[in-house]
CSV table of C-alpha atoms in Angstrom, one decimal:
chain,number,residue,atom,x,y,z
A,7,MET,CA,-0.2,-0.2,0.5
A,8,GLU,CA,1.6,3.0,-1.0
A,9,ILE,CA,2.4,5.8,2.1
A,10,LYS,CA,1.0,9.4,1.3
A,11,LEU,CA,3.7,11.2,2.4
A,12,GLY,CA,2.9,15.0,2.8
A,13,HIS,CA,4.7,18.0,0.9
A,14,PRO,CA,8.7,16.8,-0.3
A,15,GLU,CA,10.8,19.6,1.3
A,16,LEU,CA,8.5,19.3,4.5
A,17,VAL,CA,9.8,15.8,4.4
A,18,SER,CA,13.2,16.5,3.3
A,19,THR,CA,13.6,18.6,6.3
A,20,ILE,CA,12.1,16.3,8.9
A,21,ILE,CA,14.5,13.2,7.5
A,22,HIS,CA,17.5,15.5,7.9
A,23,ALA,CA,16.5,16.6,11.2
A,24,ILE,CA,16.0,12.5,11.9
A,25,HIS,CA,19.8,12.1,10.2
A,26,THR,CA,21.2,14.9,12.8
A,27,ALA,CA,20.5,13.4,15.4
A,28,GLU,CA,22.0,12.0,17.7
A,29,LYS,CA,19.9,9.2,18.0
A,30,GLN,CA,19.0,8.9,14.5
A,31,ALA,CA,16.1,10.0,15.9
A,32,ILE,CA,13.5,12.7,16.7
A,33,SER,CA,11.0,12.8,19.7
A,34,PHE,CA,7.4,13.0,18.7
A,35,ARG,CA,7.6,17.0,19.4
A,36,ASP,CA,9.9,18.2,17.6
A,37,TYR,CA,8.0,16.1,15.0
A,38,MET,CA,5.6,17.5,15.1
A,39,GLU,CA,6.8,20.7,15.5
A,40,LEU,CA,7.6,20.4,12.5
A,41,CYS,CA,4.9,19.4,10.7
A,42,LEU,CA,2.8,22.4,12.0
A,43,TYR,CA,5.5,25.1,12.0
A,44,SER,CA,7.9,24.5,9.7
A,45,GLU,CA,8.9,27.5,7.4
A,46,PRO,CA,7.1,28.1,5.0
A,47,TYR,CA,5.6,24.8,4.3
A,48,GLY,CA,4.2,23.1,7.9
A,49,TYR,CA,0.9,23.3,8.2
A,50,TYR,CA,0.6,26.6,10.7
A,51,ARG,CA,2.6,28.1,8.0
A,52,ASN,CA,1.6,27.6,4.5
A,53,ASP,CA,-1.7,29.2,2.1
A,54,SER,CA,-3.9,26.3,2.3
A,55,LEU,CA,-7.3,27.3,3.9
A,56,LYS,CA,-7.6,25.4,7.6
A,57,ILE,CA,-11.0,26.3,8.2
A,58,GLY,CA,-14.6,26.1,7.2
A,59,LYS,CA,-16.4,24.0,4.3
A,60,GLU,CA,-12.6,23.9,2.1
A,61,GLY,CA,-10.8,23.6,5.2
A,62,ASP,CA,-10.2,20.9,7.4
A,63,PHE,CA,-12.3,21.6,10.4
A,64,TYR,CA,-14.8,23.8,11.6
A,65,THR,CA,-14.4,26.4,14.6
A,66,SER,CA,-17.2,27.8,17.1
A,67,SER,CA,-16.6,30.8,15.0
A,68,SER,CA,-17.4,29.2,11.6
A,69,ILE,CA,-20.8,28.3,12.9
A,70,GLY,CA,-22.2,32.4,12.7
A,71,SER,CA,-21.4,35.3,14.8
A,72,VAL,CA,-23.2,33.5,18.2
A,73,MET,CA,-19.7,32.4,19.7
A,74,GLY,CA,-18.3,36.5,19.4
A,75,GLU,CA,-21.5,37.6,20.3
A,76,MET,CA,-21.6,36.4,23.8
A,77,ILE,CA,-17.0,37.4,24.3
A,78,ALA,CA,-18.5,40.3,24.0
A,79,SER,CA,-20.8,40.1,26.6
A,80,PHE,CA,-18.6,38.6,28.7
A,81,ILE,CA,-15.9,41.4,28.2
A,82,GLY,CA,-19.6,43.9,29.2
A,83,ASP,CA,-20.1,41.5,32.0
A,84,GLU,CA,-16.5,42.1,33.5
A,85,LEU,CA,-15.9,45.9,32.7
A,86,GLN,CA,-19.5,45.6,34.6
A,87,ARG,CA,-17.5,44.1,37.6
A,88,ARG,CA,-14.8,45.8,38.0
A,89,GLU,CA,-16.0,49.5,37.6
A,90,LEU,CA,-14.0,50.1,34.1
A,91,LEU,CA,-17.3,51.5,32.8
A,92,GLY,CA,-15.6,55.1,32.2
A,93,SER,CA,-12.4,56.0,30.0
A,94,GLU,CA,-9.6,53.3,30.7
A,95,PRO,CA,-8.6,52.0,27.7
A,96,LEU,CA,-9.2,48.2,27.0
A,97,HIS,CA,-6.1,45.9,25.2
A,98,LEU,CA,-8.2,43.2,23.6
A,99,VAL,CA,-5.5,41.1,22.8
A,100,GLU,CA,-5.9,37.1,20.5
A,101,TRP,CA,-3.9,34.6,20.3
A,102,GLY,CA,-3.5,33.0,17.0
A,103,GLY,CA,-6.5,34.7,14.9
A,104,GLY,CA,-7.5,32.4,12.8
A,105,ASN,CA,-9.1,33.8,9.4
A,106,GLY,CA,-10.3,36.9,12.1
A,107,ARG,CA,-13.4,35.6,12.0
A,108,MET,CA,-13.4,35.4,16.1
A,109,ALA,CA,-13.2,39.3,16.2
A,110,GLN,CA,-15.1,39.9,14.1
A,111,HIS,CA,-17.5,39.1,14.7
A,112,LEU,CA,-16.6,40.5,18.5
A,113,LEU,CA,-16.2,43.9,17.5
A,114,ASP,CA,-19.0,44.2,15.4
A,115,GLU,CA,-20.6,43.4,18.9
A,116,LEU,CA,-19.2,45.6,21.1
A,117,LYS,CA,-19.1,47.8,18.4
A,118,ARG,CA,-23.3,47.7,18.4
A,119,SER,CA,-23.6,47.2,22.1
A,120,ALA,CA,-21.4,48.7,23.9
A,121,PRO,CA,-20.2,52.2,21.3
A,122,SER,CA,-18.4,54.3,23.7
A,123,VAL,CA,-16.9,50.3,25.4
A,124,TYR,CA,-15.6,50.0,21.1
A,125,GLU,CA,-14.0,53.2,21.5
A,126,ARG,CA,-11.9,52.5,23.7
A,127,VAL,CA,-10.2,49.0,22.2
A,128,THR,CA,-6.9,48.4,21.2
A,129,TYR,CA,-7.3,44.9,19.1
A,130,THR,CA,-4.0,43.5,19.1
A,131,ILE,CA,-3.1,40.1,17.3
A,132,ILE,CA,-0.5,37.7,18.0
A,133,GLU,CA,-0.2,35.4,14.6
A,134,THR,CA,2.9,34.2,13.4
A,135,SER,CA,1.8,33.3,10.0
A,136,ALA,CA,1.6,35.7,7.4
A,137,PHE,CA,-1.1,34.0,5.8
A,138,HIS,CA,-3.6,34.2,8.4
A,139,ARG,CA,-2.3,38.1,9.2
A,140,GLY,CA,-3.8,38.6,5.5
A,141,LEU,CA,-7.2,37.1,5.9
A,142,GLN,CA,-7.4,38.5,9.5
A,143,ARG,CA,-6.8,42.2,7.6
A,144,THR,CA,-9.3,41.2,5.3
A,145,ALA,CA,-12.2,39.7,8.1
A,146,LEU,CA,-11.2,42.7,9.6
A,147,HIS,CA,-11.2,45.7,7.2
A,148,MET,CA,-13.9,47.6,8.8
A,149,HIS,CA,-12.0,47.9,12.8
A,150,GLU,CA,-8.8,48.4,11.1
A,151,GLN,CA,-8.4,51.6,13.2
A,152,LEU,CA,-8.2,49.5,16.2
A,153,LEU,CA,-6.0,46.6,14.9
A,154,ARG,CA,-2.6,46.2,16.0
A,155,PHE,CA,-0.7,43.2,14.6
A,156,THR,CA,2.6,42.3,16.1
A,157,SER,CA,5.1,39.2,17.1
A,158,GLU,CA,5.1,37.2,20.9
A,159,GLN,CA,8.3,38.7,22.1
A,160,GLU,CA,7.6,42.1,20.5
A,161,TRP,CA,4.5,42.1,22.9
A,162,LEU,CA,6.4,40.0,25.9
A,163,ASP,CA,8.9,42.4,25.6
A,164,GLU,CA,6.6,45.4,26.6
A,165,GLU,CA,5.7,47.0,29.7
A,166,PRO,CA,3.0,45.4,31.3
A,167,GLN,CA,-0.7,46.6,31.3
A,168,ALA,CA,-4.2,46.8,33.0
A,169,ASN,CA,-7.6,46.1,32.1
A,170,MET,CA,-6.7,43.2,29.5
A,171,PHE,CA,-8.6,40.4,27.8
A,172,ILE,CA,-6.5,37.8,26.3
A,173,LEU,CA,-8.5,35.4,24.2
A,174,ALA,CA,-6.9,31.8,22.9
A,175,ASN,CA,-9.5,30.3,20.8
A,176,GLU,CA,-8.4,26.4,20.3
A,177,LEU,CA,-4.8,27.9,20.5
A,178,LEU,CA,-3.9,25.7,23.3
A,179,ASP,CA,-4.1,22.0,21.8
A,180,ALA,CA,-2.3,22.7,18.4
A,181,PHE,CA,0.8,22.9,20.6
A,182,PRO,CA,3.6,20.7,20.2
A,183,VAL,CA,3.3,17.2,22.5
A,184,HIS,CA,5.2,14.8,23.7
A,185,ARG,CA,3.4,11.1,24.0
A,186,ILE,CA,4.5,9.2,26.9
A,187,ARG,CA,3.9,5.5,27.3
A,188,TYR,CA,4.1,3.7,30.8
A,189,VAL,CA,5.0,0.3,29.6
A,190,ASP,CA,6.7,-2.9,32.9
A,191,GLY,CA,6.8,0.1,35.3
A,192,ILE,CA,9.2,2.3,32.7
A,193,TYR,CA,8.2,5.6,31.3
A,194,GLN,CA,8.3,6.3,27.9
A,195,GLU,CA,8.4,8.2,25.2
A,196,SER,CA,8.0,8.3,22.1
A,197,TYR,CA,10.2,8.9,19.2
A,198,VAL,CA,9.8,9.2,15.1
A,199,LYS,CA,12.4,7.6,12.6
A,200,TRP,CA,13.2,7.2,8.4
A,201,GLN,CA,13.1,3.6,6.9
A,202,GLU,CA,15.1,4.9,3.8
A,203,ARG,CA,13.6,1.4,2.2
A,204,ASP,CA,10.5,1.9,3.1
A,205,ARG,CA,10.4,5.8,2.4
A,206,ILE,CA,8.4,5.9,5.7
A,207,PHE,CA,7.6,7.5,8.6
A,208,SER,CA,8.1,4.5,11.9
A,209,GLU,CA,7.6,5.4,15.6
A,210,ILE,CA,9.9,4.0,18.3
A,211,TRP,CA,10.3,3.7,22.1
A,212,LEU,CA,12.9,5.1,24.7
A,213,PRO,CA,13.7,5.2,28.5
A,214,ILE,CA,12.6,8.6,29.7
A,215,LYS,CA,15.5,10.5,30.7
A,216,SER,CA,14.5,14.4,30.9
A,217,LYS,CA,14.2,15.6,34.0
A,218,PRO,CA,11.5,18.9,33.4
A,219,LEU,CA,9.3,15.4,31.9
A,220,LEU,CA,10.0,12.8,34.7
A,221,ASP,CA,8.8,15.5,36.8
A,222,THR,CA,6.0,16.5,34.8
A,223,ILE,CA,4.8,13.1,35.3
A,224,ASP,CA,5.6,12.8,39.1
A,225,CYS,CA,3.1,15.7,39.4
A,226,LEU,CA,0.4,13.7,37.1
A,227,LYS,CA,-3.1,12.9,39.6
A,228,VAL,CA,-3.8,9.9,38.0
A,229,HIS,CA,-2.8,6.3,37.9
A,230,TRP,CA,-1.1,4.8,34.6
A,231,LEU,CA,-2.4,1.5,33.2
A,232,ASP,CA,0.2,-1.1,31.7
A,233,GLY,CA,1.1,0.2,28.3
A,234,GLN,CA,-1.3,3.5,28.5
A,235,VAL,CA,-0.2,6.4,25.7
A,236,GLY,CA,-1.0,9.9,27.2
A,237,GLU,CA,0.6,13.4,25.7
A,238,LEU,CA,2.2,15.7,27.9
A,239,ASN,CA,1.4,19.4,26.7
A,240,LEU,CA,4.4,21.2,28.5
A,241,GLU,CA,4.2,24.2,27.0
A,242,SER,CA,0.5,25.9,27.3
A,243,GLY,CA,1.7,26.3,31.0
A,244,ALA,CA,4.3,27.7,29.9
A,245,TRP,CA,2.8,30.0,27.7
A,246,ILE,CA,0.1,30.9,30.2
A,247,SER,CA,2.9,32.1,32.3
A,248,ARG,CA,4.4,34.3,30.1
A,249,ILE,CA,0.9,36.1,29.4
A,250,SER,CA,0.6,36.5,32.9
A,251,LYS,CA,3.6,38.9,33.6
A,252,ARG,CA,2.3,40.7,31.0
A,253,MET,CA,-1.5,41.4,32.3
A,254,THR,CA,-2.3,43.4,35.7
A,255,SER,CA,-5.4,42.8,35.6
A,256,GLY,CA,-7.8,41.9,33.6
A,257,SER,CA,-8.8,38.2,32.0
A,258,CYS,CA,-8.0,35.5,29.7
A,259,LEU,CA,-9.9,33.3,28.2
A,260,ILE,CA,-8.8,30.1,27.1
A,261,ILE,CA,-11.7,27.8,25.3
A,262,ASP,CA,-10.0,25.2,23.6
A,263,TYR,CA,-11.5,21.5,23.7
A,264,GLY,CA,-10.2,18.9,26.8
A,265,ASP,CA,-10.8,18.3,29.9
A,266,ALA,CA,-9.3,17.7,33.8
A,267,GLU,CA,-6.2,14.8,34.2
A,268,GLU,CA,-7.9,12.4,35.8
A,269,GLU,CA,-10.6,12.2,32.5
A,270,LEU,CA,-7.6,12.8,29.6
A,271,PHE,CA,-6.0,9.7,31.8
A,272,ALA,CA,-8.4,7.2,32.4
A,273,ALA,CA,-8.3,4.1,31.4
A,274,HIS,CA,-11.7,4.5,28.7
A,275,ARG,CA,-8.4,7.2,26.5
A,276,HIS,CA,-6.2,4.1,26.8
A,277,LEU,CA,-4.1,5.7,23.2
A,278,GLY,CA,-4.3,8.7,24.5
A,279,THR,CA,-5.9,11.6,22.3
A,280,LEU,CA,-4.0,12.7,19.9
A,281,MET,CA,-5.8,13.0,16.3
A,282,CYS,CA,-5.3,14.2,13.3
A,283,TYR,CA,-7.6,16.6,10.9
A,284,ARG,CA,-8.1,16.2,6.8
A,285,LYS,CA,-10.6,17.7,4.2
A,286,HIS,CA,-13.0,16.8,7.9
A,287,GLN,CA,-12.3,13.9,8.2
A,288,ALA,CA,-10.5,12.5,11.2
A,289,HIS,CA,-7.9,10.2,11.5
A,290,GLU,CA,-5.4,8.2,14.2
A,291,ASN,CA,-2.1,8.3,11.7
A,292,PRO,CA,0.3,11.1,12.1
A,293,TRP,CA,2.8,9.6,9.9
A,294,ILE,CA,1.0,11.0,6.7
A,295,TYR,CA,0.7,13.9,4.9
A,296,GLN,CA,2.9,16.5,6.8
A,297,GLY,CA,2.2,19.9,6.5
A,298,GLU,CA,-1.4,19.1,4.9
A,299,GLN,CA,-2.8,17.9,8.2
A,300,ASP,CA,-4.0,19.0,11.3
A,301,LEU,CA,-2.5,16.9,14.3
A,302,THR,CA,-3.8,17.6,17.9
A,303,SER,CA,-4.6,16.5,21.5
A,304,HIS,CA,-6.7,17.4,24.1
A,305,VAL,CA,-6.0,20.2,26.7
A,306,ASN,CA,-5.3,19.3,29.9
A,307,PHE,CA,-7.0,21.8,31.8
A,308,SER,CA,-5.8,20.7,35.1
A,309,ALA,CA,-2.5,21.6,33.9
A,310,VAL,CA,-3.5,24.8,32.4
A,311,GLU,CA,-4.7,26.5,36.0
A,312,ALA,CA,-2.5,24.7,38.0
A,313,ALA,CA,-0.3,27.4,36.3
A,314,ALA,CA,-2.3,30.1,35.7
A,315,LEU,CA,-2.5,29.9,39.1
A,316,GLN,CA,1.5,29.6,39.8
A,317,SER,CA,1.7,32.6,37.8
A,318,GLY,CA,0.2,35.1,39.6
A,319,PHE,CA,-3.7,34.4,38.2
A,320,ALA,CA,-5.9,35.3,41.2
A,321,ASN,CA,-8.6,32.5,40.0
A,322,CYS,CA,-9.5,30.0,37.8
A,323,ARG,CA,-12.7,28.5,36.5
A,324,LEU,CA,-13.4,26.1,33.5
A,325,VAL,CA,-17.2,24.7,32.1
A,326,THR,CA,-18.2,23.7,30.0
A,327,GLN,CA,-18.6,25.8,26.7
A,328,LYS,CA,-22.4,24.7,26.5
A,329,ASP,CA,-22.6,26.6,30.7
A,330,PHE,CA,-20.1,29.6,29.5
A,331,LEU,CA,-22.7,30.4,27.0
A,332,VAL,CA,-26.6,29.8,28.8
A,333,GLU,CA,-24.6,31.6,31.6
A,334,ARG,CA,-24.0,34.5,28.9
A,335,GLY,CA,-27.6,34.4,27.7
A,336,ILE,CA,-27.3,32.6,24.5
A,337,LEU,CA,-30.9,31.1,24.9
A,338,GLU,CA,-32.4,34.3,24.8
A,339,LYS,CA,-30.9,35.1,21.4
A,340,LEU,CA,-33.5,31.9,20.2
A,341,GLN,CA,-36.0,33.0,18.4
A,342,ASN,CA,-39.0,31.0,18.7
A,343,HIS,CA,-41.4,31.4,15.9
A,344,TYR,CA,-41.1,29.5,12.9
A,345,ASP,CA,-39.9,30.3,9.6
A,346,PRO,CA,-39.8,27.6,7.2
A,347,ASN,CA,-37.4,29.2,4.5
A,348,PRO,CA,-34.3,27.1,6.4
A,349,PHE,CA,-32.5,29.5,4.6
A,350,SER,CA,-33.5,32.6,6.2
A,351,GLU,CA,-30.7,34.3,9.0
A,352,VAL,CA,-33.6,34.0,11.9
A,353,SER,CA,-33.3,30.3,10.9
A,354,LYS,CA,-29.5,29.9,10.4
A,355,ARG,CA,-29.2,31.7,13.3
A,356,ASN,CA,-31.1,29.4,15.2
A,357,ARG,CA,-29.3,26.4,13.9
A,358,ALA,CA,-25.8,28.0,14.8
A,359,ILE,CA,-27.0,28.5,18.5
A,360,ARG,CA,-28.8,24.5,19.2
A,361,GLN,CA,-25.3,23.2,17.0
A,362,LEU,CA,-23.2,25.6,20.1
A,363,LEU,CA,-25.6,24.2,22.1
A,364,LEU,CA,-26.4,20.8,21.4
A,365,SER,CA,-23.2,18.9,19.2
A,366,ASP,CA,-21.9,16.6,20.9
A,367,GLN,CA,-18.0,18.0,19.5
A,368,MET,CA,-18.4,22.1,20.8
A,369,SER,CA,-21.3,22.1,23.9
A,370,GLU,CA,-19.3,19.3,26.3
A,371,LEU,CA,-16.4,18.1,25.0
A,372,PHE,CA,-15.3,22.2,24.4
A,373,LYS,CA,-14.2,24.1,27.9
A,374,VAL,CA,-13.8,27.4,28.6
A,375,LEU,CA,-10.8,28.3,31.2
A,376,ILE,CA,-11.6,31.7,32.5
A,377,ALA,CA,-8.5,32.8,34.7
A,378,ALA,CA,-8.9,36.5,36.1
A,379,LYS,CA,-6.8,39.3,37.8
């Protein structure tokens, strides 16, 4: 059977990394990073559409404007609770804004429902992909006076600011992960080799020597079964620690699919949560279509919450996306009268709300972590 490898130049880059590595193998974490972020052919670096019907997956911003409106409502309520309805500058920061649709919906709603708040906003997008920055500029041309594009390092180097609201929608699940296996009382890590004769990538498992990895495993409040596989996303905790230093007050809103660690490492997830997405088909083979498919794993919200509290956030709250939307008043946006036209704006909006609330993929699997200062 023919193995479908990805972009030839990206494949060559990965093979070179393997051949120059001490073990003639690279960790799965490094392999995943190359597949997703290698310039210019990694999945999140190339010019192919990722989101929507013509892409590989949908996000909540693909399903109408409701999610953006609910986040705008959350920001408004936070400002009222914090008594920040005066003239203070407001800093909205979105990480990895995709095609810009979430920002568009959020800013459209702020402009409509809270123009005095809208006028105080600077909307910063931290986006490493030139292709996606272009999509964002197009989607947000009506709000260009508020926009600011910058790199992570430039943003981190600036002075800490108050009244900051950070949005990370499906960001952490795209961070490279270490694949771990527990066998005969020993923890092993996944490494990737290249088999020249068969022209395929293959996986080998080696005992873990890394102290940070072993320390992270020791901190997990889970019982590993023999042969169990799981993922460790060390970068999610490091990320929230970095952004904490940049804000003196405000909230960080993390929306992603994942769960508490006792659920992620439960017996029914014996093979972990790593998934691949290509043209709206989900599968479990990361050794094909390098740079042409998304690689992702569920977020360990227990670890992210612990890192947030350790880095200076005063409190955290984790809820399902469904509960977050209901608390924000999404049910009030349903229009109850019958509309026989399935293509009307009323029908489309009602379908979007029901999909966000009732879809197993969106309502319960997706969580919202609110970390506040």
